[in-house]
Amino acid sequence: MDKNMETLLANADTFMLTTIDNRGFPHVIAVSPPLERNGFYYFKFYINGDGRTAENIRHNRTGSLFCFDEDQHESISLKGYLFAEELVEYKKLAAQLNEFQKELNYENPMIAVFETLSVKHYKKMQSEFLDIPEK
């Protein structure tokens, strides 16, 4: 993975996670940095298991992820699939949450796992597209 992309993903404090609702309309939420990440291949986010995003994931796995660095005029858009990972033990997860996430105090928290199919990296008026090979 390109060093610039890795730096952007590692330093982003907010990601925009997009799902598709039952009418085919995009539903976008802002999420804190991933609890776990492997390059740009997969990401794990803490979300409300009773919310619209979780409902959308259960009905349509298609999604996208976006983050940016305003100072560097740089962004990454990822196209991929999402799936819900139910929590087995909240106490273990709680140690990974930031203060904002803890304050959300979801009654039914869950992990949204994003798996990347393709990447668009934009920096200095240049775009780079990468398709991720199937495993």
Coordinates of N, CA, C and O in Angstrom, one line a residue:
M1 N 0.8 -1.2 0.0 CA 0.0 0.0 0.0 C 0.9 1.2 0.0 O 1.9 1.3 0.7
D2 N 0.5 2.2 -0.8 CA 1.2 3.5 -0.8 C 1.3 4.1 0.5 O 0.4 4.1 1.3
K3 N 2.5 4.7 0.8 CA 2.8 5.3 2.1 C 1.8 6.4 2.4 O 1.3 6.6 3.6
N4 N 1.4 7.2 1.4 CA 0.5 8.4 1.6 C -0.9 7.9 2.0 O -1.5 8.4 2.9
M5 N -1.3 6.8 1.4 CA -2.6 6.2 1.7 C -2.6 5.7 3.2 O -3.6 5.9 3.9
E6 N -1.6 5.0 3.5 CA -1.4 4.4 4.9 C -1.5 5.6 5.9 O -2.1 5.5 6.9
T7 N -0.7 6.6 5.6 CA -0.7 7.8 6.6 C -2.1 8.4 6.7 O -2.5 8.7 7.8
L8 N -2.8 8.6 5.6 CA -4.1 9.2 5.7 C -5.1 8.3 6.5 O -5.8 8.7 7.4
L9 N -5.1 7.0 6.2 CA -5.9 6.1 7.0 C -5.6 6.0 8.4 O -6.5 5.9 9.3
A10 N -4.3 6.0 8.8 CA -3.9 6.0 10.2 C -4.2 7.2 10.9 O -4.5 7.2 12.1
N11 N -4.2 8.4 10.3 CA -4.4 9.7 10.9 C -5.9 10.2 10.9 O -6.2 11.2 11.6
A12 N -6.7 9.6 10.1 CA -8.1 10.1 9.9 C -8.8 10.0 11.3 O -8.8 8.9 11.9
D13 N -9.5 11.0 11.7 CA -10.2 11.0 13.0 C -11.7 10.7 12.7 O -12.4 10.4 13.7
T14 N -12.2 10.8 11.5 CA -13.5 10.5 11.1 C -13.6 9.9 9.8 O -12.9 10.3 8.9
F15 N -14.5 8.9 9.7 CA -14.7 8.2 8.4 C -16.2 8.3 8.1 O -17.0 8.4 9.0
M16 N -16.5 8.4 6.8 CA -17.9 8.4 6.4 C -18.2 7.0 5.8 O -17.6 6.6 4.9
L17 N -19.2 6.4 6.5 CA -19.6 5.0 6.1 C -21.0 5.1 5.5 O -21.9 5.6 6.0
T18 N -21.0 4.6 4.2 CA -22.3 4.7 3.5 C -22.9 3.3 3.2 O -22.1 2.4 2.8
T19 N -24.1 3.1 3.5 CA -24.9 1.9 3.2 C -26.0 2.3 2.3 O -26.3 3.5 2.0
I20 N -26.7 1.3 1.8 CA -27.8 1.5 0.9 C -29.1 1.0 1.5 O -29.2 -0.1 2.0
D21 N -30.1 1.9 1.6 CA -31.4 1.5 2.3 C -32.3 0.7 1.3 O -31.9 0.5 0.2
N22 N -33.5 0.3 1.8 CA -34.3 -0.6 1.1 C -35.0 0.1 -0.1 O -35.6 -0.6 -1.0
R23 N -34.8 1.4 -0.3 CA -35.3 2.1 -1.5 C -34.1 2.4 -2.5 O -34.3 3.0 -3.5
G24 N -32.9 1.9 -2.1 CA -31.8 2.1 -3.0 C -31.1 3.5 -2.7 O -30.2 3.9 -3.5
F25 N -31.5 4.1 -1.7 CA -30.9 5.5 -1.4 C -29.7 5.4 -0.4 O -29.7 4.6 0.5
P26 N -28.7 6.2 -0.7 CA -27.5 6.1 0.2 C -27.8 6.7 1.6 O -28.6 7.6 1.8
H27 N -27.3 6.0 2.6 CA -27.4 6.4 4.0 C -26.0 6.6 4.5 O -25.2 5.6 4.6
V28 N -25.6 7.8 4.9 CA -24.2 8.1 5.3 C -24.2 8.4 6.8 O -25.0 9.2 7.3
I29 N -23.2 7.8 7.5 CA -23.0 8.2 8.9 C -21.5 8.5 9.1 O -20.6 7.9 8.4
A30 N -21.2 9.3 10.1 CA -19.8 9.6 10.4 C -19.4 8.6 11.6 O -20.2 8.4 12.5
V31 N -18.3 7.9 11.4 CA -17.9 7.0 12.5 C -16.4 7.3 12.9 O -15.7 7.9 12.1
S32 N -16.1 6.9 14.1 CA -14.8 7.1 14.7 C -13.8 6.2 13.9 O -14.3 5.2 13.2
P33 N -12.5 6.4 14.1 CA -11.6 5.5 13.4 C -11.9 4.0 13.7 O -12.4 3.7 14.8
P34 N -11.5 3.1 12.8 CA -11.8 1.7 13.0 C -11.1 1.1 14.3 O -10.0 1.5 14.7
L35 N -11.8 0.2 14.9 CA -11.3 -0.5 16.0 C -10.1 -1.5 15.6 O -9.2 -1.8 16.3
E36 N -10.2 -1.9 14.4 CA -9.2 -2.8 13.8 C -9.2 -2.5 12.3 O -10.2 -2.2 11.7
R37 N -8.0 -2.7 11.7 CA -7.8 -2.4 10.3 C -6.7 -3.2 9.8 O -5.7 -3.4 10.5
N38 N -6.8 -3.7 8.5 CA -5.7 -4.3 7.8 C -5.4 -3.6 6.5 O -6.1 -3.8 5.6
G39 N -4.5 -2.6 6.6 CA -4.3 -1.8 5.4 C -5.5 -1.1 4.9 O -6.3 -0.6 5.7
F40 N -5.8 -1.2 3.7 CA -7.1 -0.8 3.2 C -8.0 -2.0 2.8 O -9.0 -1.8 2.1
Y41 N -7.6 -3.2 3.2 CA -8.4 -4.4 2.9 C -9.6 -4.6 3.7 O -10.6 -5.0 3.2
Y42 N -9.5 -4.4 5.0 CA -10.7 -4.5 5.8 C -10.6 -3.6 7.0 O -9.6 -3.2 7.5
F43 N -11.8 -3.2 7.5 CA -12.0 -2.2 8.7 C -13.1 -2.8 9.5 O -14.1 -3.3 9.1
K44 N -13.0 -2.5 10.9 CA -14.0 -2.9 11.8 C -14.4 -1.6 12.5 O -13.6 -1.0 13.2
F45 N -15.7 -1.3 12.5 CA -16.3 -0.1 13.1 C -17.3 -0.4 14.1 O -18.1 -1.4 14.0
Y46 N -17.4 0.4 15.2 CA -18.3 0.3 16.2 C -19.6 1.1 15.8 O -19.5 2.3 15.6
I47 N -20.8 0.4 15.8 CA -22.0 1.1 15.4 C -23.2 0.6 16.3 O -23.0 -0.4 17.0
N48 N -24.3 1.2 16.1 CA -25.5 0.9 16.8 C -26.2 -0.3 16.1 O -26.6 -0.1 15.0
G49 N -26.3 -1.4 16.8 CA -26.9 -2.6 16.2 C -28.4 -2.4 16.0 O -29.0 -3.2 15.2
D50 N -29.0 -1.4 16.6 CA -30.5 -1.1 16.4 C -30.7 0.0 15.4 O -31.8 0.4 15.2
G51 N -29.6 0.6 14.8 CA -29.8 1.7 13.9 C -30.0 1.4 12.5 O -30.0 0.2 12.0
R52 N -30.2 2.4 11.7 CA -30.5 2.3 10.2 C -29.3 1.7 9.5 O -29.5 0.8 8.6
T53 N -28.1 2.0 9.9 CA -26.9 1.5 9.2 C -26.9 -0.1 9.4 O -26.7 -0.8 8.4
A54 N -27.1 -0.5 10.6 CA -27.1 -2.0 10.8 C -28.2 -2.7 10.1 O -28.0 -3.7 9.5
E55 N -29.4 -2.0 10.0 CA -30.5 -2.6 9.3 C -30.2 -2.7 7.8 O -30.4 -3.7 7.1
N56 N -29.6 -1.6 7.3 CA -29.2 -1.6 5.8 C -28.2 -2.7 5.5 O -28.3 -3.4 4.5
I57 N -27.2 -2.9 6.4 CA -26.1 -3.9 6.2 C -26.8 -5.3 6.1 O -26.4 -6.1 5.3
R58 N -27.8 -5.5 7.0 CA -28.4 -6.9 7.0 C -29.2 -7.1 5.7 O -29.4 -8.3 5.3
H59 N -29.6 -6.1 5.0 CA -30.4 -6.2 3.8 C -29.7 -6.0 2.5 O -30.1 -6.5 1.4
N60 N -28.6 -5.3 2.5 CA -27.8 -5.0 1.3 C -26.3 -4.8 1.8 O -26.0 -3.8 2.4
R61 N -25.4 -5.6 1.4 CA -24.0 -5.6 1.9 C -23.2 -4.5 1.2 O -22.1 -4.2 1.6
T62 N -23.7 -3.9 0.1 CA -23.0 -2.9 -0.7 C -22.7 -1.7 0.2 O -23.7 -1.2 0.8
G63 N -21.5 -1.2 0.1 CA -21.3 0.1 0.9 C -20.0 0.8 0.4 O -19.3 0.3 -0.5
S64 N -19.7 1.9 1.0 CA -18.5 2.6 0.7 C -18.0 3.3 2.0 O -18.7 3.4 3.0
L65 N -16.7 3.7 1.9 CA -16.1 4.3 3.1 C -15.2 5.4 2.5 O -14.7 5.3 1.4
F66 N -15.2 6.6 3.2 CA -14.5 7.7 2.8 C -13.8 8.4 3.9 O -14.4 8.5 5.0
C67 N -12.6 8.9 3.7 CA -11.9 9.8 4.7 C -11.0 10.8 3.9 O -10.7 10.6 2.8
F68 N -10.7 11.8 4.6 CA -9.9 12.9 3.9 C -9.0 13.6 4.9 O -9.2 13.6 6.1
D69 N -8.0 14.3 4.3 CA -7.1 15.2 5.0 C -7.2 16.5 4.3 O -6.7 16.7 3.2
E70 N -7.9 17.5 5.0 CA -8.2 18.8 4.3 C -6.9 19.5 4.1 O -6.7 20.2 3.0
D71 N -5.9 19.5 5.0 CA -4.7 20.2 4.9 C -3.9 19.8 3.7 O -3.2 20.5 3.0
Q72 N -3.9 18.4 3.4 CA -3.1 17.9 2.3 C -3.9 17.8 1.0 O -3.4 17.3 0.0
H73 N -5.2 18.2 1.0 CA -6.1 18.0 -0.1 C -6.0 16.6 -0.7 O -5.8 16.4 -1.8
E74 N -6.2 15.7 0.3 CA -6.1 14.3 0.0 C -7.3 13.5 0.5 O -7.9 13.8 1.5
S75 N -7.8 12.5 -0.3 CA -8.9 11.7 0.2 C -8.8 10.3 -0.3 O -8.0 10.0 -1.3
I76 N -9.5 9.4 0.3 CA -9.6 8.0 -0.1 C -11.0 7.6 -0.1 O -11.7 7.8 0.9
S77 N -11.5 7.0 -1.2 CA -12.8 6.4 -1.3 C -12.6 4.9 -1.5 O -11.8 4.5 -2.3
L78 N -13.4 4.1 -0.7 CA -13.3 2.7 -0.9 C -14.7 2.2 -1.2 O -15.7 2.6 -0.6
K79 N -14.8 1.3 -2.1 CA -16.0 0.6 -2.5 C -15.9 -0.9 -2.0 O -14.8 -1.5 -2.2
G80 N -16.9 -1.4 -1.4 CA -16.8 -2.7 -0.9 C -18.1 -3.3 -0.3 O -19.2 -2.8 -0.7
Y81 N -17.9 -4.3 0.5 CA -19.1 -5.0 1.2 C -19.0 -4.8 2.7 O -17.9 -4.8 3.2
L82 N -20.1 -4.8 3.3 CA -20.2 -4.8 4.8 C -20.9 -6.0 5.3 O -21.8 -6.6 4.6
F83 N -20.6 -6.4 6.5 CA -21.3 -7.4 7.2 C -21.3 -7.1 8.7 O -20.4 -6.4 9.2
A84 N -22.3 -7.6 9.4 CA -22.5 -7.3 10.8 C -21.8 -8.4 11.6 O -21.9 -9.6 11.3
E85 N -21.0 -8.0 12.5 CA -20.3 -9.0 13.4 C -20.9 -8.7 14.8 O -20.7 -7.7 15.4
E86 N -21.7 -9.7 15.3 CA -22.3 -9.5 16.6 C -21.2 -9.6 17.7 O -20.2 -10.3 17.6
L87 N -21.4 -8.9 18.8 CA -20.5 -8.9 19.9 C -20.7 -10.1 20.8 O -21.8 -10.4 21.2
V88 N -19.6 -10.7 21.1 CA -19.6 -11.8 22.0 C -19.4 -11.3 23.5 O -20.1 -11.7 24.4
E89 N -18.4 -10.4 23.6 CA -18.1 -9.9 25.0 C -17.9 -8.4 24.9 O -16.8 -8.0 24.4
Y90 N -18.8 -7.7 25.4 CA -18.7 -6.2 25.4 C -17.5 -5.7 26.2 O -16.8 -4.8 25.8
K91 N -17.2 -6.3 27.3 CA -16.1 -5.8 28.2 C -14.8 -5.8 27.5 O -14.0 -4.9 27.6
K92 N -14.6 -6.8 26.6 CA -13.3 -6.8 25.9 C -13.3 -5.7 24.8 O -12.3 -5.0 24.7
L93 N -14.4 -5.4 24.2 CA -14.5 -4.4 23.2 C -14.4 -3.0 23.9 O -13.8 -2.1 23.3
A94 N -15.0 -2.8 25.1 CA -15.0 -1.5 25.7 C -13.6 -0.9 25.9 O -13.4 0.3 25.9
A95 N -12.6 -1.8 26.1 CA -11.3 -1.3 26.3 C -10.7 -0.6 25.0 O -9.8 0.2 25.1
Q96 N -11.3 -0.9 23.9 CA -10.8 -0.4 22.6 C -11.5 0.9 22.2 O -11.1 1.6 21.3
L97 N -12.7 1.2 22.9 CA -13.5 2.4 22.5 C -12.9 3.7 22.9 O -12.3 3.7 24.0
N98 N -13.0 4.7 22.1 CA -12.6 6.1 22.6 C -13.7 6.6 23.5 O -14.8 6.1 23.6
E99 N -13.5 7.8 24.0 CA -14.5 8.4 25.0 C -15.8 8.7 24.3 O -16.9 8.4 24.9
F100 N -15.8 9.2 23.1 CA -17.0 9.4 22.4 C -17.8 8.2 22.2 O -19.1 8.1 22.4
Q101 N -17.2 7.1 21.7 CA -17.9 5.8 21.5 C -18.5 5.3 22.8 O -19.6 4.8 22.8
K102 N -17.8 5.5 23.9 CA -18.3 5.0 25.2 C -19.5 5.8 25.6 O -20.5 5.3 26.1
E103 N -19.5 7.1 25.3 CA -20.7 8.0 25.7 C -21.9 7.6 24.8 O -23.0 7.9 25.3
L104 N -21.7 7.0 23.7 CA -22.9 6.6 22.9 C -23.7 5.6 23.6 O -25.0 5.6 23.4
N105 N -23.1 4.8 24.4 CA -23.8 3.8 25.3 C -24.9 3.1 24.5 O -26.1 3.0 25.0
Y106 N -24.6 2.5 23.4 CA -25.6 1.7 22.6 C -26.2 0.6 23.5 O -25.4 -0.1 24.1
E107 N -27.5 0.4 23.4 CA -28.1 -0.8 24.1 C -27.7 -2.1 23.4 O -27.5 -3.1 24.0
N108 N -27.6 -2.0 22.0 CA -27.2 -3.2 21.2 C -26.1 -2.9 20.3 O -26.3 -2.8 19.1
P109 N -24.9 -2.7 20.8 CA -23.7 -2.4 19.9 C -23.4 -3.5 19.0 O -23.6 -4.7 19.3
M110 N -22.8 -3.2 17.9 CA -22.3 -4.2 17.0 C -21.1 -3.7 16.2 O -20.8 -2.5 16.2
I111 N -20.4 -4.6 15.6 CA -19.3 -4.2 14.7 C -19.7 -4.4 13.3 O -20.2 -5.4 12.9
A112 N -19.4 -3.3 12.5 CA -19.6 -3.3 11.1 C -18.3 -3.6 10.4 O -17.3 -2.9 10.7
V113 N -18.2 -4.7 9.7 CA -16.9 -5.0 9.0 C -17.0 -4.6 7.6 O -18.0 -5.0 6.9
F114 N -16.1 -3.8 7.1 CA -16.0 -3.4 5.7 C -14.9 -4.1 5.0 O -13.7 -4.0 5.5
E115 N -15.2 -4.8 3.9 CA -14.1 -5.4 3.1 C -14.1 -4.7 1.8 O -15.1 -4.5 1.1
T116 N -12.9 -4.3 1.4 CA -12.7 -3.4 0.2 C -12.6 -4.2 -1.1 O -11.9 -5.2 -1.2
L117 N -13.3 -3.7 -2.1 CA -13.2 -4.2 -3.5 C -12.3 -3.3 -4.3 O -11.6 -3.8 -5.2
S118 N -12.4 -2.0 -4.2 CA -11.6 -1.1 -5.0 C -11.4 0.2 -4.2 O -12.1 0.6 -3.3
V119 N -10.3 0.9 -4.6 CA -9.9 2.1 -3.9 C -9.6 3.2 -4.9 O -9.1 3.0 -5.9
K120 N -10.1 4.4 -4.5 CA -9.7 5.6 -5.3 C -9.0 6.6 -4.3 O -9.5 7.0 -3.3
H121 N -7.8 6.9 -4.6 CA -6.9 7.8 -3.8 C -6.7 9.1 -4.6 O -6.3 9.0 -5.8
Y122 N -7.1 10.2 -4.0 CA -7.0 11.5 -4.6 C -6.0 12.3 -3.9 O -6.1 12.5 -2.6
K123 N -5.0 12.9 -4.5 CA -4.0 13.8 -3.9 C -3.4 14.7 -5.0 O -3.0 14.2 -6.0
K124 N -3.3 15.9 -4.6 CA -2.7 16.9 -5.5 C -3.2 16.9 -6.9 O -2.4 16.8 -7.9
M125 N -4.5 16.9 -7.0 CA -5.2 16.9 -8.4 C -5.0 15.7 -9.2 O -5.2 15.7 -10.4
Q126 N -4.5 14.6 -8.6 CA -4.3 13.3 -9.3 C -5.1 12.2 -8.6 O -5.2 12.2 -7.4
S127 N -5.7 11.3 -9.4 CA -6.5 10.2 -8.9 C -5.8 8.9 -9.2 O -5.2 8.8 -10.3
E128 N -5.8 8.0 -8.3 CA -5.3 6.6 -8.5 C -6.3 5.6 -8.2 O -7.0 5.7 -7.1
F129 N -6.6 4.7 -9.0 CA -7.6 3.6 -8.8 C -6.9 2.3 -8.6 O -6.0 2.0 -9.4
L130 N -7.4 1.5 -7.6 CA -6.8 0.2 -7.4 C -8.0 -0.8 -7.2 O -8.9 -0.5 -6.4
D131 N -8.0 -1.9 -7.9 CA -8.9 -3.0 -7.7 C -8.2 -4.0 -6.8 O -7.1 -4.4 -7.1
I132 N -8.9 -4.5 -5.8 CA -8.3 -5.4 -4.9 C -8.6 -6.8 -5.4 O -9.8 -7.2 -5.7
P133 N -7.6 -7.7 -5.6 CA -7.8 -9.0 -6.1 C -8.6 -9.9 -5.1 O -8.5 -9.7 -3.9
E134 N -9.4 -10.8 -5.7 CA -10.2 -11.7 -4.8 C -9.2 -12.6 -4.1 O -8.2 -13.0 -4.6
K135 N -9.6 -13.0 -2.9 CA -8.8 -13.9 -2.1 C -8.9 -15.3 -2.5 O -9.9 -15.7 -2.9

